[in-house]
Amino acid sequence: MENKEDEKLVCCAHCGCAGNEEDFEIVNDEFFCESCYDESVVCENCGKVLFLDDDEVVHVDDSFFCDENCANKSGYKKCRDCGRYEKESYIYYCERYSDCICSSCYEDNYFTCDNCGEVCENDEMCVRDNGNLYLCEYCAEDYDRDHD
């Protein structure tokens, strides 16, 4: 029979409930009760224990991050239009808005100017050269001035 003096009482780092150490899970040197442990994940970037009910937690595919900053450090960017996170290699950067656009939103709502390479909204598109040239408004003005 185990001696009561040998039992070590600990508190859950999340909810504060107390219990025997042997009934708790240890993550990053912190104790978590079974209930909190079952609702926790670990940030893929910094290793911090996260809880799924936290509004700051970013969930991308099968990965979890503390916040947008940790997601960015792991190569994910948030789309300015839909708010979805996507791998940086699939994101379009729009200098005009100093923001990122996912590939899906780009295909639906944006184009890249054939002259300056800037990502622009479709409603800013100016088509020239019998439909073979797609220009932003600024480059279209220069094109028109040079081709009059």
PDB file of C-alpha atoms in Angstrom:
ATOM      1  CA  MET A   1       0.000   0.000   0.000  1.00  0.00           C
ATOM      2  CA  GLU A   2       1.274   3.423  -0.986  1.00  0.00           C
ATOM      3  CA  ASN A   3       2.027   5.838   1.788  1.00  0.00           C
ATOM      4  CA  LYS A   4      -0.027   9.056   1.671  1.00  0.00           C
ATOM      5  CA  GLU A   5       3.132  10.990   2.448  1.00  0.00           C
ATOM      6  CA  ASP A   6       4.698   9.724  -0.824  1.00  0.00           C
ATOM      7  CA  GLU A   7       1.903  11.185  -2.948  1.00  0.00           C
ATOM      8  CA  LYS A   8       2.759  14.554  -4.416  1.00  0.00           C
ATOM      9  CA  LEU A   9      -0.090  17.013  -5.000  1.00  0.00           C
ATOM     10  CA  VAL A  10       0.152  19.231  -8.056  1.00  0.00           C
ATOM     11  CA  CYS A  11      -2.060  21.830  -9.755  1.00  0.00           C
ATOM     12  CA  CYS A  12      -3.101  21.956 -13.388  1.00  0.00           C
ATOM     13  CA  ALA A  13      -1.330  24.813 -15.194  1.00  0.00           C
ATOM     14  CA  HIS A  14      -4.505  25.602 -17.148  1.00  0.00           C
ATOM     15  CA  CYS A  15      -7.555  25.169 -14.897  1.00  0.00           C
ATOM     16  CA  GLY A  16      -5.859  25.114 -11.496  1.00  0.00           C
ATOM     17  CA  CYS A  17      -7.437  21.873 -10.232  1.00  0.00           C
ATOM     18  CA  ALA A  18      -5.335  19.869  -7.783  1.00  0.00           C
ATOM     19  CA  GLY A  19      -4.579  16.167  -7.711  1.00  0.00           C
ATOM     20  CA  ASN A  20      -1.942  13.476  -7.430  1.00  0.00           C
ATOM     21  CA  GLU A  21       1.066  13.976  -9.673  1.00  0.00           C
ATOM     22  CA  GLU A  22       0.613  10.493 -11.143  1.00  0.00           C
ATOM     23  CA  ASP A  23      -2.802  11.501 -12.513  1.00  0.00           C
ATOM     24  CA  PHE A  24      -1.422  14.472 -14.462  1.00  0.00           C
ATOM     25  CA  GLU A  25       0.360  14.790 -17.793  1.00  0.00           C
ATOM     26  CA  ILE A  26       3.581  16.796 -17.983  1.00  0.00           C
ATOM     27  CA  VAL A  27       4.184  19.024 -21.012  1.00  0.00           C
ATOM     28  CA  ASN A  28       7.102  21.465 -21.110  1.00  0.00           C
ATOM     29  CA  ASP A  29       7.625  20.968 -17.353  1.00  0.00           C
ATOM     30  CA  GLU A  30       4.018  21.920 -16.550  1.00  0.00           C
ATOM     31  CA  PHE A  31       1.327  19.665 -15.110  1.00  0.00           C
ATOM     32  CA  PHE A  32      -2.043  19.295 -16.856  1.00  0.00           C
ATOM     33  CA  CYS A  33      -5.112  17.409 -15.688  1.00  0.00           C
ATOM     34  CA  GLU A  34      -6.533  14.834 -18.085  1.00  0.00           C
ATOM     35  CA  SER A  35      -9.396  17.088 -19.175  1.00  0.00           C
ATOM     36  CA  CYS A  36      -7.151  20.039 -20.041  1.00  0.00           C
ATOM     37  CA  TYR A  37      -4.521  17.791 -21.614  1.00  0.00           C
ATOM     38  CA  ASP A  38      -7.169  16.337 -23.949  1.00  0.00           C
ATOM     39  CA  GLU A  39      -8.076  19.874 -25.072  1.00  0.00           C
ATOM     40  CA  SER A  40      -4.488  20.966 -25.631  1.00  0.00           C
ATOM     41  CA  VAL A  41      -2.122  21.113 -28.589  1.00  0.00           C
ATOM     42  CA  VAL A  42       1.463  22.309 -28.932  1.00  0.00           C
ATOM     43  CA  CYS A  43       2.542  25.281 -31.061  1.00  0.00           C
ATOM     44  CA  GLU A  44       4.531  23.990 -34.042  1.00  0.00           C
ATOM     45  CA  ASN A  45       6.815  27.018 -33.874  1.00  0.00           C
ATOM     46  CA  CYS A  46       7.650  27.673 -30.214  1.00  0.00           C
ATOM     47  CA  GLY A  47       6.418  24.559 -28.400  1.00  0.00           C
ATOM     48  CA  LYS A  48       4.043  26.411 -26.077  1.00  0.00           C
ATOM     49  CA  VAL A  49       1.024  24.431 -24.857  1.00  0.00           C
ATOM     50  CA  LEU A  50      -2.163  25.814 -26.430  1.00  0.00           C
ATOM     51  CA  PHE A  51      -5.827  25.224 -25.744  1.00  0.00           C
ATOM     52  CA  LEU A  52      -8.329  24.817 -28.534  1.00  0.00           C
ATOM     53  CA  ASP A  53     -10.784  27.247 -26.903  1.00  0.00           C
ATOM     54  CA  ASP A  54      -8.244  30.083 -27.102  1.00  0.00           C
ATOM     55  CA  ASP A  55      -9.196  32.668 -29.758  1.00  0.00           C
ATOM     56  CA  GLU A  56      -5.531  33.375 -30.567  1.00  0.00           C
ATOM     57  CA  VAL A  57      -4.767  29.787 -31.680  1.00  0.00           C
ATOM     58  CA  VAL A  58      -4.148  29.522 -35.423  1.00  0.00           C
ATOM     59  CA  HIS A  59      -5.046  26.149 -36.976  1.00  0.00           C
ATOM     60  CA  VAL A  60      -3.568  25.437 -40.415  1.00  0.00           C
ATOM     61  CA  ASP A  61      -3.958  21.985 -41.956  1.00  0.00           C
ATOM     62  CA  ASP A  62      -2.707  19.656 -39.190  1.00  0.00           C
ATOM     63  CA  SER A  63      -0.612  22.329 -37.450  1.00  0.00           C
ATOM     64  CA  PHE A  64      -1.377  24.674 -34.559  1.00  0.00           C
ATOM     65  CA  PHE A  65       0.301  27.977 -33.707  1.00  0.00           C
ATOM     66  CA  CYS A  66       0.090  30.413 -30.760  1.00  0.00           C
ATOM     67  CA  ASP A  67      -0.845  33.317 -32.967  1.00  0.00           C
ATOM     68  CA  GLU A  68      -0.276  34.887 -36.377  1.00  0.00           C
ATOM     69  CA  ASN A  69       3.348  35.703 -35.497  1.00  0.00           C
ATOM     70  CA  CYS A  70       4.234  32.037 -34.832  1.00  0.00           C
ATOM     71  CA  ALA A  71       2.374  30.987 -37.999  1.00  0.00           C
ATOM     72  CA  ASN A  72       4.375  33.553 -40.001  1.00  0.00           C
ATOM     73  CA  LYS A  73       7.665  32.295 -38.531  1.00  0.00           C
ATOM     74  CA  SER A  74       6.710  28.801 -39.700  1.00  0.00           C
ATOM     75  CA  GLY A  75       6.114  29.973 -43.261  1.00  0.00           C
ATOM     76  CA  TYR A  76       2.347  30.575 -43.231  1.00  0.00           C
ATOM     77  CA  LYS A  77       0.719  33.861 -44.192  1.00  0.00           C
ATOM     78  CA  LYS A  78      -2.838  35.082 -43.675  1.00  0.00           C
ATOM     79  CA  CYS A  79      -4.854  36.108 -46.737  1.00  0.00           C
ATOM     80  CA  ARG A  80      -6.136  39.675 -46.555  1.00  0.00           C
ATOM     81  CA  ASP A  81      -9.391  38.686 -48.298  1.00  0.00           C
ATOM     82  CA  CYS A  82     -10.578  35.390 -46.807  1.00  0.00           C
ATOM     83  CA  GLY A  83      -8.448  35.209 -43.629  1.00  0.00           C
ATOM     84  CA  ARG A  84      -7.242  31.693 -44.426  1.00  0.00           C
ATOM     85  CA  TYR A  85      -3.595  30.787 -43.815  1.00  0.00           C
ATOM     86  CA  GLU A  86      -1.545  29.307 -46.620  1.00  0.00           C
ATOM     87  CA  LYS A  87       2.081  28.290 -47.073  1.00  0.00           C
ATOM     88  CA  GLU A  88       4.173  31.299 -48.051  1.00  0.00           C
ATOM     89  CA  SER A  89       5.186  29.639 -51.321  1.00  0.00           C
ATOM     90  CA  TYR A  90       1.519  29.719 -52.439  1.00  0.00           C
ATOM     91  CA  ILE A  91       0.853  33.309 -51.351  1.00  0.00           C
ATOM     92  CA  TYR A  92       0.881  36.366 -53.599  1.00  0.00           C
ATOM     93  CA  TYR A  93       2.271  39.525 -52.052  1.00  0.00           C
ATOM     94  CA  CYS A  94       0.542  42.741 -53.031  1.00  0.00           C
ATOM     95  CA  GLU A  95       2.827  45.736 -52.496  1.00  0.00           C
ATOM     96  CA  ARG A  96       0.003  48.174 -53.101  1.00  0.00           C
ATOM     97  CA  TYR A  97      -1.827  46.866 -50.014  1.00  0.00           C
ATOM     98  CA  SER A  98       1.310  45.661 -48.188  1.00  0.00           C
ATOM     99  CA  ASP A  99      -0.526  42.410 -47.644  1.00  0.00           C
ATOM    100  CA  CYS A 100      -0.823  38.772 -48.713  1.00  0.00           C
ATOM    101  CA  ILE A 101      -3.393  37.057 -50.933  1.00  0.00           C
ATOM    102  CA  CYS A 102      -3.935  33.292 -51.059  1.00  0.00           C
ATOM    103  CA  SER A 103      -3.880  31.476 -54.380  1.00  0.00           C
ATOM    104  CA  SER A 104      -7.650  30.922 -54.387  1.00  0.00           C
ATOM    105  CA  CYS A 105      -8.478  34.604 -53.854  1.00  0.00           C
ATOM    106  CA  TYR A 106      -5.808  35.587 -56.395  1.00  0.00           C
ATOM    107  CA  GLU A 107      -7.413  33.374 -59.050  1.00  0.00           C
ATOM    108  CA  ASP A 108     -10.874  34.801 -58.322  1.00  0.00           C
ATOM    109  CA  ASN A 109     -10.134  38.494 -57.756  1.00  0.00           C
ATOM    110  CA  TYR A 110      -6.626  39.531 -58.861  1.00  0.00           C
ATOM    111  CA  PHE A 111      -4.186  39.646 -61.751  1.00  0.00           C
ATOM    112  CA  THR A 112      -0.521  40.522 -62.187  1.00  0.00           C
ATOM    113  CA  CYS A 113       0.286  43.520 -64.370  1.00  0.00           C
ATOM    114  CA  ASP A 114       2.229  42.412 -67.456  1.00  0.00           C
ATOM    115  CA  ASN A 115       4.369  45.551 -67.299  1.00  0.00           C
ATOM    116  CA  CYS A 116       5.280  46.252 -63.652  1.00  0.00           C
ATOM    117  CA  GLY A 117       4.510  42.853 -62.116  1.00  0.00           C
ATOM    118  CA  GLU A 118       2.295  44.329 -59.404  1.00  0.00           C
ATOM    119  CA  VAL A 119      -0.599  42.234 -58.079  1.00  0.00           C
ATOM    120  CA  CYS A 120      -3.800  44.253 -58.568  1.00  0.00           C
ATOM    121  CA  GLU A 121      -7.537  43.748 -58.140  1.00  0.00           C
ATOM    122  CA  ASN A 122      -9.395  42.639 -61.285  1.00  0.00           C
ATOM    123  CA  ASP A 123     -11.506  45.815 -61.337  1.00  0.00           C
ATOM    124  CA  GLU A 124      -8.256  47.768 -61.898  1.00  0.00           C
ATOM    125  CA  MET A 125      -7.367  45.688 -64.982  1.00  0.00           C
ATOM    126  CA  CYS A 126      -6.863  47.512 -68.266  1.00  0.00           C
ATOM    127  CA  VAL A 127      -6.653  45.270 -71.335  1.00  0.00           C
ATOM    128  CA  ARG A 128      -4.557  46.465 -74.264  1.00  0.00           C
ATOM    129  CA  ASP A 129      -3.011  45.078 -77.467  1.00  0.00           C
ATOM    130  CA  ASN A 130      -6.167  43.246 -78.584  1.00  0.00           C
ATOM    131  CA  GLY A 131      -6.513  41.342 -75.299  1.00  0.00           C
ATOM    132  CA  ASN A 132      -2.895  40.209 -75.127  1.00  0.00           C
ATOM    133  CA  LEU A 133      -1.706  42.706 -72.505  1.00  0.00           C
ATOM    134  CA  TYR A 134      -3.107  43.073 -68.976  1.00  0.00           C
ATOM    135  CA  LEU A 135      -2.049  46.275 -67.272  1.00  0.00           C
ATOM    136  CA  CYS A 136      -2.716  48.085 -64.011  1.00  0.00           C
ATOM    137  CA  GLU A 137      -4.215  51.558 -64.301  1.00  0.00           C
ATOM    138  CA  TYR A 138      -0.816  53.274 -63.926  1.00  0.00           C
ATOM    139  CA  CYS A 139       0.921  51.207 -66.600  1.00  0.00           C
ATOM    140  CA  ALA A 140      -2.109  51.566 -68.892  1.00  0.00           C
ATOM    141  CA  GLU A 141      -1.779  55.356 -68.710  1.00  0.00           C
ATOM    142  CA  ASP A 142       1.900  55.096 -69.724  1.00  0.00           C
ATOM    143  CA  TYR A 143       1.072  52.590 -72.477  1.00  0.00           C
ATOM    144  CA  ASP A 144      -1.673  54.819 -73.881  1.00  0.00           C
ATOM    145  CA  ARG A 145       0.590  57.869 -73.810  1.00  0.00           C
ATOM    146  CA  ASP A 146       3.395  55.972 -75.599  1.00  0.00           C
ATOM    147  CA  HIS A 147       1.083  54.412 -78.223  1.00  0.00           C
ATOM    148  CA  ASP A 148      -0.996  57.414 -79.269  1.00  0.00           C
TER     149      ASP A 148
END
